[in-house]
PDB file of C-alpha atoms in Angstrom:
ATOM      1  CA  MET Z 742      91.836  61.794  80.045  1.00  0.00           C
ATOM      2  CA  PRO Z 743      95.501  62.192  81.031  1.00  0.00           C
ATOM      3  CA  VAL Z 744      97.139  65.548  80.421  1.00  0.00           C
ATOM      4  CA  THR Z 745     100.887  66.055  79.985  1.00  0.00           C
ATOM      5  CA  ILE Z 746     102.585  69.302  80.988  1.00  0.00           C
ATOM      6  CA  ARG Z 747     106.105  70.234  79.940  1.00  0.00           C
ATOM      7  CA  THR Z 748     107.978  72.541  82.297  1.00  0.00           C
ATOM      8  CA  PRO Z 749     111.632  73.614  82.278  1.00  0.00           C
ATOM      9  CA  ASP Z 750     112.240  70.971  84.989  1.00  0.00           C
ATOM     10  CA  GLY Z 751     110.631  68.126  83.064  1.00  0.00           C
ATOM     11  CA  GLU Z 752     107.267  66.618  82.171  1.00  0.00           C
ATOM     12  CA  MET Z 753     104.358  66.030  84.544  1.00  0.00           C
ATOM     13  CA  SER Z 754     101.189  64.061  84.047  1.00  0.00           C
ATOM     14  CA  TYR Z 755      97.777  64.972  85.464  1.00  0.00           C
ATOM     15  CA  GLN Z 756      94.467  63.128  85.353  1.00  0.00           C
ATOM     16  CA  GLY Z 757      92.475  65.981  83.838  1.00  0.00           C
ATOM     17  CA  LEU Z 758      92.068  69.703  83.332  1.00  0.00           C
ATOM     18  CA  ASP Z 759      90.585  70.156  86.808  1.00  0.00           C
ATOM     19  CA  GLU Z 760      93.848  68.998  88.385  1.00  0.00           C
ATOM     20  CA  VAL Z 761      95.780  71.258  86.009  1.00  0.00           C
ATOM     21  CA  ARG Z 762      93.643  74.245  87.077  1.00  0.00           C
ATOM     22  CA  GLN Z 763      94.227  73.353  90.726  1.00  0.00           C
ATOM     23  CA  ALA Z 764      97.985  73.092  90.104  1.00  0.00           C
ATOM     24  CA  LEU Z 765      97.835  76.432  88.307  1.00  0.00           C
ATOM     25  CA  THR Z 766      96.062  77.991  91.296  1.00  0.00           C
ATOM     26  CA  THR Z 767      98.588  76.631  93.793  1.00  0.00           C
ATOM     27  CA  GLY Z 768     101.549  77.667  91.645  1.00  0.00           C
ATOM     28  CA  LEU Z 769     102.854  74.220  90.667  1.00  0.00           C
ATOM     29  CA  VAL Z 770     102.257  75.042  87.010  1.00  0.00           C
ATOM     30  CA  ASP Z 771     103.005  78.361  85.318  1.00  0.00           C
ATOM     31  CA  PRO Z 772     100.727  79.772  82.606  1.00  0.00           C
ATOM     32  CA  THR Z 773     103.738  79.792  80.273  1.00  0.00           C
ATOM     33  CA  ASP Z 774     104.360  76.029  80.604  1.00  0.00           C
ATOM     34  CA  GLN Z 775     103.398  73.803  77.679  1.00  0.00           C
ATOM     35  CA  ILE Z 776     100.395  71.445  77.786  1.00  0.00           C
ATOM     36  CA  ARG Z 777      99.308  68.568  75.560  1.00  0.00           C
ATOM     37  CA  LEU Z 778      95.887  66.960  75.939  1.00  0.00           C
ATOM     38  CA  SER Z 779      96.698  63.922  73.801  1.00  0.00           C
ATOM     39  CA  GLU Z 780      99.680  62.464  71.959  1.00  0.00           C
ATOM     40  CA  THR Z 781      98.454  63.727  68.589  1.00  0.00           C
ATOM     41  CA  GLU Z 782      97.959  67.360  69.604  1.00  0.00           C
ATOM     42  CA  PRO Z 783     100.764  69.947  69.512  1.00  0.00           C
ATOM     43  CA  TRP Z 784     102.164  71.585  72.640  1.00  0.00           C
ATOM     44  CA  ARG Z 785     100.303  74.735  73.632  1.00  0.00           C
ATOM     45  CA  PRO Z 786     100.674  77.177  76.542  1.00  0.00           C
ATOM     46  CA  VAL Z 787      98.694  76.259  79.648  1.00  0.00           C
ATOM     47  CA  SER Z 788      97.009  79.665  79.645  1.00  0.00           C
ATOM     48  CA  GLU Z 789      95.341  78.846  76.306  1.00  0.00           C
ATOM     49  CA  VAL Z 790      93.835  75.584  77.506  1.00  0.00           C
ATOM     50  CA  ALA Z 791      93.214  75.936  81.229  1.00  0.00           C
ATOM     51  CA  GLY Z 792      92.977  79.718  81.504  1.00  0.00           C
ATOM     52  CA  SER Z 793      95.242  81.991  83.473  1.00  0.00           C
ATOM     53  CA  ARG Z 794      95.822  82.003  87.201  1.00  0.00           C
ATOM     54  CA  PRO Z 795      92.762  83.435  88.967  1.00  0.00           C
ATOM     55  CA  ARG Z 796      93.399  86.771  90.641  1.00  0.00           C
ATOM     56  CA  TRP Z 797      91.583  88.354  93.529  1.00  0.00           C
ATOM     57  CA  ARG Z 798      90.219  91.654  92.329  1.00  0.00           C
ATOM     58  CA  TRP Z 799      90.123  93.748  95.474  1.00  0.00           C
ATOM     59  CA  LYS Z 800      88.161  96.542  93.853  1.00  0.00           C
ATOM     60  CA  GLU Z 801      85.238  94.194  93.288  1.00  0.00           C
ATOM     61  CA  HIS Z 802      85.282  92.877  96.846  1.00  0.00           C
ATOM     62  CA  PHE Z 803      86.214  95.997  98.786  1.00  0.00           C
ATOM     63  CA  HIS Z 804      83.211  97.744 100.281  1.00  0.00           C
ATOM     64  CA  TRP Z 805      83.848 101.479 100.217  1.00  0.00           C
ATOM     65  CA  TYR Z 806      80.667 102.281 102.102  1.00  0.00           C
ATOM     66  CA  ILE Z 807      81.861 100.235 105.095  1.00  0.00           C
ATOM     67  CA  LEU Z 808      85.120 102.188 105.143  1.00  0.00           C
ATOM     68  CA  ALA Z 809      83.163 105.452 104.975  1.00  0.00           C
ATOM     69  CA  VAL Z 810      80.871 104.416 107.843  1.00  0.00           C
ATOM     70  CA  VAL Z 811      83.833 103.341 109.982  1.00  0.00           C
ATOM     71  CA  LEU Z 812      85.727 106.577 109.335  1.00  0.00           C
ATOM     72  CA  VAL Z 813      82.691 108.761 110.035  1.00  0.00           C
ATOM     73  CA  GLY Z 814      81.997 106.761 113.201  1.00  0.00           C
ATOM     74  CA  MET Z 815      85.586 107.179 114.359  1.00  0.00           C
ATOM     75  CA  HIS Z 816      85.371 110.902 113.592  1.00  0.00           C
ATOM     76  CA  LEU Z 817      82.139 111.359 115.518  1.00  0.00           C
ATOM     77  CA  THR Z 818      83.352 109.181 118.388  1.00  0.00           C
ATOM     78  CA  GLY Z 819      86.513 111.244 118.631  1.00  0.00           C
ATOM     79  CA  PHE Z 820      84.549 114.482 118.759  1.00  0.00           C
ATOM     80  CA  GLY Z 821      82.118 112.953 121.234  1.00  0.00           C
ATOM     81  CA  LEU Z 822      84.925 111.920 123.549  1.00  0.00           C
ATOM     82  CA  ILE Z 823      86.550 115.348 123.338  1.00  0.00           C
ATOM     83  CA  TRP Z 824      83.249 117.069 124.161  1.00  0.00           C
ATOM     84  CA  LEU Z 825      82.611 114.615 126.976  1.00  0.00           C
ATOM     85  CA  LEU Z 826      86.011 115.387 128.518  1.00  0.00           C
ATOM     86  CA  VAL Z 827      85.419 119.132 128.149  1.00  0.00           C
ATOM     87  CA  ALA Z 828      81.969 118.891 129.727  1.00  0.00           C
ATOM     88  CA  VAL Z 829      83.137 116.733 132.652  1.00  0.00           C
ATOM     89  CA  GLY Z 830      86.121 118.998 133.247  1.00  0.00           C
ATOM     90  CA  ALA Z 831      84.002 122.163 133.136  1.00  0.00           C
ATOM     91  CA  HIS Z 832      81.448 120.627 135.485  1.00  0.00           C
ATOM     92  CA  ALA Z 833      84.155 119.568 137.922  1.00  0.00           C
ATOM     93  CA  LEU Z 834      85.676 123.058 137.923  1.00  0.00           C
ATOM     94  CA  TRP Z 835      82.297 124.726 138.326  1.00  0.00           C
ATOM     95  CA  ARG Z 836      81.259 122.387 141.125  1.00  0.00           C
ATOM     96  CA  ASN Z 837      84.529 122.898 142.988  1.00  0.00           C
ATOM     97  CA  THR Z 838      84.326 126.675 142.768  1.00  0.00           C
ATOM     98  CA  MET Z 839      80.655 126.882 143.805  1.00  0.00           C
ATOM     99  CA  ARG Z 840      80.818 124.610 146.833  1.00  0.00           C
ATOM    100  CA  ARG Z 841      81.841 126.161 150.090  1.00  0.00           C
ATOM    101  CA  GLY Z 842      84.389 124.619 152.361  1.00  0.00           C
ATOM    102  CA  PRO Z 843      83.842 123.900 156.075  1.00  0.00           C
ATOM    103  CA  ARG Z 844      85.041 127.359 157.154  1.00  0.00           C
ATOM    104  CA  GLY Z 845      83.471 129.418 154.400  1.00  0.00           C
ATOM    105  CA  GLY Z 846      86.433 129.157 151.982  1.00  0.00           C
ATOM    106  CA  LEU Z 847      86.676 127.574 148.578  1.00  0.00           C
ATOM    107  CA  ARG Z 848      87.061 123.832 148.449  1.00  0.00           C
ATOM    108  CA  TRP Z 849      89.780 122.442 146.103  1.00  0.00           C
ATOM    109  CA  TRP Z 850      90.002 118.735 146.623  1.00  0.00           C
TER     110      TRP Z 850
END
């Protein structure tokens, strides 16, 4: 069943409501444009007939627990790296001060 849409630029014709919904999704048709399903029906807004433009609701798709796990992992990794650097540095200093050089002195190399 052909569908006619009236926009400020002119009139367009589509094969059916599925094409109108696709045009609405891509932005070719605004929800405020007028639509007529047949010649006998009055003009109505597209949003009444085909629905409004679908929106991505980020709150429904955003996984807070993944963000929490990533942040905790970064926090623990940061502390782990700091402690690793402290431990390696302390070991290197201790080893250098406890080893004796070739002539009985301290070895700093």
